[in-house]
mmCIF file of C-alpha atoms in Angstrom:
data_model
loop_
_atom_site.group_PDB
_atom_site.id
_atom_site.type_symbol
_atom_site.label_atom_id
_atom_site.label_comp_id
_atom_site.label_asym_id
_atom_site.label_seq_id
_atom_site.Cartn_x
_atom_site.Cartn_y
_atom_site.Cartn_z
ATOM 1 C CA UNK A 788 -25.249 9.690 -31.678
ATOM 2 C CA UNK A 789 -22.506 11.758 -30.098
ATOM 3 C CA UNK A 790 -20.593 13.811 -32.542
ATOM 4 C CA UNK A 791 -18.662 17.106 -32.856
ATOM 5 C CA UNK A 792 -18.304 18.861 -36.131
ATOM 6 C CA UNK A 793 -15.905 21.605 -36.975
ATOM 7 C CA UNK A 794 -16.725 22.368 -40.517
ATOM 8 C CA UNK A 795 -13.887 24.748 -41.119
ATOM 9 C CA UNK A 796 -10.802 22.743 -41.840
ATOM 10 C CA UNK A 797 -8.459 25.703 -42.328
ATOM 11 C CA UNK A 798 -8.836 29.446 -41.788
ATOM 12 C CA UNK A 799 -6.256 32.095 -42.720
ATOM 13 C CA UNK A 800 -6.509 35.671 -41.480
ATOM 14 C CA UNK A 801 -4.223 38.593 -41.217
ATOM 15 C CA UNK A 802 -3.102 39.800 -37.825
ATOM 16 C CA UNK A 803 -5.589 41.994 -35.994
ATOM 17 C CA UNK A 804 -8.577 40.481 -37.788
ATOM 18 C CA UNK A 805 -11.311 38.879 -35.678
ATOM 19 C CA UNK A 806 -11.943 35.253 -36.439
ATOM 20 C CA UNK A 807 -14.674 32.839 -35.380
ATOM 21 C CA UNK A 808 -14.212 29.096 -35.168
ATOM 22 C CA UNK A 809 -17.406 27.111 -35.461
ATOM 23 C CA UNK A 810 -18.339 24.022 -33.488
ATOM 24 C CA UNK A 811 -21.598 22.054 -33.793
ATOM 25 C CA UNK A 812 -22.254 19.069 -31.545
ATOM 26 C CA UNK A 813 -24.760 16.211 -31.323
ATOM 27 C CA UNK A 814 -25.713 14.375 -28.138
ATOM 28 C CA UNK A 815 -28.672 12.531 -26.611
ATOM 29 C CA UNK A 816 -27.612 13.486 -23.142
ATOM 30 C CA UNK A 817 -29.222 16.230 -21.206
ATOM 31 C CA UNK A 818 -26.088 16.882 -19.126
ATOM 32 C CA UNK A 819 -22.907 17.382 -21.048
ATOM 33 C CA UNK A 820 -19.775 19.437 -21.161
ATOM 34 C CA UNK A 821 -18.137 21.262 -23.991
ATOM 35 C CA UNK A 822 -14.512 22.123 -24.272
ATOM 36 C CA UNK A 823 -12.043 23.974 -26.476
ATOM 37 C CA UNK A 824 -8.421 22.959 -26.683
ATOM 38 C CA UNK A 825 -5.523 24.587 -28.470
ATOM 39 C CA UNK A 826 -2.721 22.633 -30.201
ATOM 40 C CA UNK A 827 0.048 25.024 -31.187
ATOM 41 C CA UNK A 828 2.753 23.956 -33.690
ATOM 42 C CA UNK A 829 4.828 22.571 -30.733
ATOM 43 C CA UNK A 830 2.264 19.844 -30.395
ATOM 44 C CA UNK A 831 0.906 19.932 -26.904
ATOM 45 C CA UNK A 832 -2.849 20.247 -26.171
ATOM 46 C CA UNK A 833 -3.742 23.244 -24.098
ATOM 47 C CA UNK A 834 -7.061 23.515 -22.312
ATOM 48 C CA UNK A 835 -8.965 26.760 -23.030
ATOM 49 C CA UNK A 836 -12.519 26.547 -21.655
ATOM 50 C CA UNK A 837 -15.127 24.218 -20.306
ATOM 51 C CA UNK A 838 -18.848 24.858 -20.429
ATOM 52 C CA UNK A 839 -21.633 22.707 -19.013
ATOM 53 C CA UNK A 840 -24.944 22.235 -20.652
ATOM 54 C CA UNK A 841 -26.832 24.213 -18.050
ATOM 55 C CA UNK A 842 -24.842 27.347 -18.421
ATOM 56 C CA UNK A 843 -25.493 29.233 -21.595
ATOM 57 C CA UNK A 844 -23.797 32.375 -20.626
ATOM 58 C CA UNK A 845 -21.193 33.642 -23.014
ATOM 59 C CA UNK A 846 -17.685 33.915 -21.685
ATOM 60 C CA UNK A 847 -14.958 36.331 -22.453
ATOM 61 C CA UNK A 848 -11.308 35.879 -21.448
ATOM 62 C CA UNK A 849 -9.091 38.582 -22.851
ATOM 63 C CA UNK A 850 -9.205 38.366 -26.666
ATOM 64 C CA UNK A 851 -11.075 35.037 -26.471
ATOM 65 C CA UNK A 852 -14.815 34.676 -26.304
ATOM 66 C CA UNK A 853 -17.187 31.774 -26.513
ATOM 67 C CA UNK A 854 -20.818 31.704 -27.661
ATOM 68 C CA UNK A 855 -22.842 28.662 -26.450
ATOM 69 C CA UNK A 856 -26.252 28.220 -27.915
ATOM 70 C CA UNK A 857 -28.166 25.078 -27.123
ATOM 71 C CA UNK A 858 -30.963 25.944 -29.597
ATOM 72 C CA UNK A 859 -28.496 25.429 -32.461
ATOM 73 C CA UNK A 860 -26.164 23.046 -30.666
ATOM 74 C CA UNK A 861 -23.285 25.242 -31.213
ATOM 75 C CA UNK A 862 -20.353 26.379 -29.192
ATOM 76 C CA UNK A 863 -18.368 28.866 -31.238
ATOM 77 C CA UNK A 864 -15.072 30.470 -30.390
ATOM 78 C CA UNK A 865 -14.007 33.982 -31.406
ATOM 79 C CA UNK A 866 -10.591 35.514 -31.276
ATOM 80 C CA UNK A 867 -10.605 39.221 -31.381
ATOM 81 C CA UNK A 868 -7.555 41.067 -32.856
ATOM 82 C CA UNK A 869 -5.819 37.877 -33.738
ATOM 83 C CA UNK A 870 -2.093 37.603 -33.333
ATOM 84 C CA UNK A 871 0.516 35.377 -34.951
ATOM 85 C CA UNK A 872 0.850 33.425 -31.697
ATOM 86 C CA UNK A 873 -2.795 32.344 -32.116
ATOM 87 C CA UNK A 874 -1.790 30.179 -35.039
ATOM 88 C CA UNK A 875 -2.644 26.601 -34.024
ATOM 89 C CA UNK A 876 -5.121 23.828 -34.455
ATOM 90 C CA UNK A 877 -8.156 24.333 -32.334
ATOM 91 C CA UNK A 878 -10.316 21.442 -31.160
ATOM 92 C CA UNK A 879 -13.839 21.502 -29.846
ATOM 93 C CA UNK A 880 -14.785 18.532 -27.699
ATOM 94 C CA UNK A 881 -17.820 16.993 -25.992
ATOM 95 C CA UNK A 882 -18.140 14.913 -22.830
ATOM 96 C CA UNK A 883 -21.366 13.300 -21.847
ATOM 97 C CA UNK A 884 -22.306 12.858 -18.226
ATOM 98 C CA UNK A 885 -25.038 10.193 -18.343
ATOM 99 C CA UNK A 886 -25.266 8.501 -21.730
ATOM 100 C CA UNK A 887 -21.648 7.684 -21.935
ATOM 101 C CA UNK A 888 -20.802 8.020 -18.289
ATOM 102 C CA UNK A 889 -17.089 7.581 -18.856
ATOM 103 C CA UNK A 890 -15.785 11.118 -19.133
ATOM 104 C CA UNK A 891 -14.311 10.442 -22.561
ATOM 105 C CA UNK A 892 -13.776 13.420 -24.785
ATOM 106 C CA UNK A 893 -15.232 13.304 -28.291
ATOM 107 C CA UNK A 894 -13.221 15.655 -30.475
ATOM 108 C CA UNK A 895 -14.074 17.519 -33.576
ATOM 109 C CA UNK A 896 -11.819 17.341 -36.549
ATOM 110 C CA UNK A 897 -9.999 20.443 -35.570
ATOM 111 C CA UNK A 898 -9.646 23.822 -37.341
ATOM 112 C CA UNK A 899 -6.230 24.988 -38.340
ATOM 113 C CA UNK A 900 -5.913 28.715 -37.864
ATOM 114 C CA UNK A 901 -3.106 30.552 -39.554
ATOM 115 C CA UNK A 902 -2.545 34.134 -38.584
ATOM 116 C CA UNK A 903 -0.335 36.007 -41.008
ATOM 117 C CA UNK A 904 1.669 39.091 -39.958
ATOM 118 C CA UNK B 175 6.929 20.549 -12.206
ATOM 119 C CA UNK B 176 5.493 18.927 -15.325
ATOM 120 C CA UNK B 177 1.944 18.035 -14.667
ATOM 121 C CA UNK B 178 1.542 15.135 -17.186
ATOM 122 C CA UNK B 179 4.682 13.689 -18.577
ATOM 123 C CA UNK B 180 5.270 10.995 -21.173
ATOM 124 C CA UNK B 181 8.379 9.110 -22.221
ATOM 125 C CA UNK B 182 9.703 8.829 -24.799
ATOM 126 C CA UNK B 183 8.785 11.906 -26.787
ATOM 127 C CA UNK B 184 9.828 10.240 -30.028
ATOM 128 C CA UNK B 185 9.822 6.517 -30.832
ATOM 129 C CA UNK B 186 10.986 5.057 -34.089
ATOM 130 C CA UNK B 187 10.803 1.317 -34.484
ATOM 131 C CA UNK B 188 10.461 -1.491 -36.944
ATOM 132 C CA UNK B 189 7.316 -3.331 -37.793
ATOM 133 C CA UNK B 190 6.690 -6.308 -35.571
ATOM 134 C CA UNK B 191 8.488 -4.925 -32.576
ATOM 135 C CA UNK B 192 6.953 -4.451 -29.059
ATOM 136 C CA UNK B 193 7.244 -1.045 -27.413
ATOM 137 C CA UNK B 194 6.001 0.843 -24.400
ATOM 138 C CA UNK B 195 5.101 4.451 -23.691
ATOM 139 C CA UNK B 196 5.063 5.641 -20.120
ATOM 140 C CA UNK B 197 2.877 8.323 -18.552
ATOM 141 C CA UNK B 198 2.931 9.932 -15.171
ATOM 142 C CA UNK B 199 0.828 12.652 -13.642
ATOM 143 C CA UNK B 200 1.622 14.578 -10.474
ATOM 144 C CA UNK B 201 -1.732 16.368 -10.137
ATOM 145 C CA UNK B 202 -3.266 13.844 -7.874
ATOM 146 C CA UNK B 203 -5.909 13.065 -10.407
ATOM 147 C CA UNK B 204 -8.067 9.925 -10.298
ATOM 148 C CA UNK B 205 -8.578 9.287 -13.965
ATOM 149 C CA UNK B 206 -6.083 8.841 -16.778
ATOM 150 C CA UNK B 207 -6.554 8.454 -20.520
ATOM 151 C CA UNK B 208 -4.775 7.484 -23.708
ATOM 152 C CA UNK B 209 -5.671 9.195 -27.012
ATOM 153 C CA UNK B 210 -4.431 8.599 -30.440
ATOM 154 C CA UNK B 211 -3.889 11.458 -32.941
ATOM 155 C CA UNK B 212 -3.557 10.313 -36.524
ATOM 156 C CA UNK B 213 -1.839 11.983 -39.393
ATOM 157 C CA UNK B 214 -4.918 14.117 -40.147
ATOM 158 C CA UNK B 215 -4.845 15.459 -36.555
ATOM 159 C CA UNK B 216 -7.950 13.518 -35.554
ATOM 160 C CA UNK B 217 -7.998 12.647 -31.800
ATOM 161 C CA UNK B 218 -9.679 9.556 -30.551
ATOM 162 C CA UNK B 219 -9.942 8.024 -27.060
ATOM 163 C CA UNK B 220 -8.371 4.644 -26.667
ATOM 164 C CA UNK B 221 -8.405 3.840 -22.972
ATOM 165 C CA UNK B 222 -9.354 5.324 -19.597
ATOM 166 C CA UNK B 223 -8.506 4.230 -16.069
ATOM 167 C CA UNK B 224 -10.108 5.419 -12.904
ATOM 168 C CA UNK B 225 -8.207 4.594 -9.737
ATOM 169 C CA UNK B 226 -6.395 1.824 -11.566
ATOM 170 C CA UNK B 227 -9.582 0.351 -12.923
ATOM 171 C CA UNK B 228 -10.262 0.197 -16.650
ATOM 172 C CA UNK B 229 -13.357 2.157 -17.581
ATOM 173 C CA UNK B 230 -12.985 2.809 -21.327
ATOM 174 C CA UNK B 231 -11.677 0.401 -24.004
ATOM 175 C CA UNK B 232 -12.639 1.773 -27.347
ATOM 176 C CA UNK B 233 -12.380 -0.962 -30.017
ATOM 177 C CA UNK B 234 -8.602 -0.888 -29.833
ATOM 178 C CA UNK B 235 -6.745 -3.975 -31.171
ATOM 179 C CA UNK B 236 -5.690 -6.236 -28.343
ATOM 180 C CA UNK B 237 -2.084 -5.582 -29.398
ATOM 181 C CA UNK B 238 -2.494 -2.482 -27.278
ATOM 182 C CA UNK B 239 -2.440 -3.141 -23.543
ATOM 183 C CA UNK B 240 -2.631 -0.402 -20.956
ATOM 184 C CA UNK B 241 -1.322 -0.929 -17.519
ATOM 185 C CA UNK B 242 -1.933 1.204 -14.447
ATOM 186 C CA UNK B 243 0.400 0.272 -11.521
ATOM 187 C CA UNK B 244 -0.995 3.098 -9.487
ATOM 188 C CA UNK B 245 -3.318 6.056 -10.151
ATOM 189 C CA UNK B 246 -0.423 8.351 -10.995
ATOM 190 C CA UNK B 247 0.784 6.109 -13.857
ATOM 191 C CA UNK B 248 -0.758 4.758 -17.077
ATOM 192 C CA UNK B 249 1.541 2.971 -19.416
ATOM 193 C CA UNK B 250 0.700 1.797 -22.903
ATOM 194 C CA UNK B 251 2.314 -1.329 -24.303
ATOM 195 C CA UNK B 252 2.019 -2.170 -27.976
ATOM 196 C CA UNK B 253 2.812 -5.677 -29.308
ATOM 197 C CA UNK B 254 3.631 -6.542 -32.895
ATOM 198 C CA UNK B 255 3.718 -2.927 -34.185
ATOM 199 C CA UNK B 256 2.165 -2.237 -37.532
ATOM 200 C CA UNK B 257 2.578 0.630 -39.940
ATOM 201 C CA UNK B 258 -0.940 1.951 -39.118
ATOM 202 C CA UNK B 259 0.151 2.390 -35.497
ATOM 203 C CA UNK B 260 2.198 5.354 -36.526
ATOM 204 C CA UNK B 261 0.654 8.354 -34.770
ATOM 205 C CA UNK B 262 1.004 10.711 -31.906
ATOM 206 C CA UNK B 263 -0.167 9.182 -28.596
ATOM 207 C CA UNK B 264 -1.338 11.506 -25.879
ATOM 208 C CA UNK B 265 -1.792 10.691 -22.232
ATOM 209 C CA UNK B 266 -4.213 12.871 -20.205
ATOM 210 C CA UNK B 267 -5.613 13.037 -16.672
ATOM 211 C CA UNK B 268 -8.557 14.591 -14.893
ATOM 212 C CA UNK B 269 -9.965 14.957 -11.480
ATOM 213 C CA UNK B 270 -12.889 12.571 -10.922
ATOM 214 C CA UNK B 271 -15.269 15.140 -9.441
ATOM 215 C CA UNK B 272 -18.168 14.358 -11.721
ATOM 216 C CA UNK B 273 -18.124 12.232 -14.782
ATOM 217 C CA UNK B 274 -16.855 14.272 -17.719
ATOM 218 C CA UNK B 275 -17.060 17.478 -15.831
ATOM 219 C CA UNK B 276 -13.410 18.271 -15.305
ATOM 220 C CA UNK B 277 -11.042 19.334 -18.008
ATOM 221 C CA UNK B 278 -8.419 16.892 -18.969
ATOM 222 C CA UNK B 279 -4.756 17.839 -18.791
ATOM 223 C CA UNK B 280 -2.638 16.392 -21.656
ATOM 224 C CA UNK B 281 0.881 15.220 -21.712
ATOM 225 C CA UNK B 282 3.229 16.537 -24.495
ATOM 226 C CA UNK B 283 2.567 13.476 -26.722
ATOM 227 C CA UNK B 284 4.680 10.574 -28.002
ATOM 228 C CA UNK B 285 5.283 10.494 -31.723
ATOM 229 C CA UNK B 286 5.456 6.846 -32.790
ATOM 230 C CA UNK B 287 6.843 6.038 -36.208
ATOM 231 C CA UNK B 288 6.747 2.414 -37.405
ATOM 232 C CA UNK B 289 8.986 1.611 -40.324
#
């Protein structure tokens, strides 16, 4: 079955702390894509990153980094030196290339991150 | 300049009414989607169209009918609105390079409130 689990419902940190958002996925497909989206209080959904199942290299983009581990079916997201503007709901999502073959995104439940000044 | 736009942004209506939400993308994408976000922030796919052809219809009541007049537009019409239809509806689009490979770009959402 296809599923994305974000076990952390809410996280609260103080500015400048590092924070890791967990994402665990389930899929029968051998080719799939993983995504992270950010939904700030204004409500729009902002694309952050895409990773395909064949590329397990970690990625860093400024204060953001992603750790993809197929062995544990996890795609975790770390924000270094968090800032108040990072406060948002973060969604992990999965798209299957063959089993589903539709391109639909399966979202996790979302993690609400609150960064306090 | 808006990549994916939706109208209206807010929609308040009475139970039993019929309403439509419009979506347009100017990215030249081939595939468009409708997602529903409930009060607990859970996002779920409803429909997807590729080049005006329906490719996803996820157990959505037939009161919901998507219509794609061309590949840049995907509208959502809802008949006989119910209280449970209250949610935020997001339109999205992606380039059909490989199935599921490309990121989806989302519109700003339409907050539907059924009274």
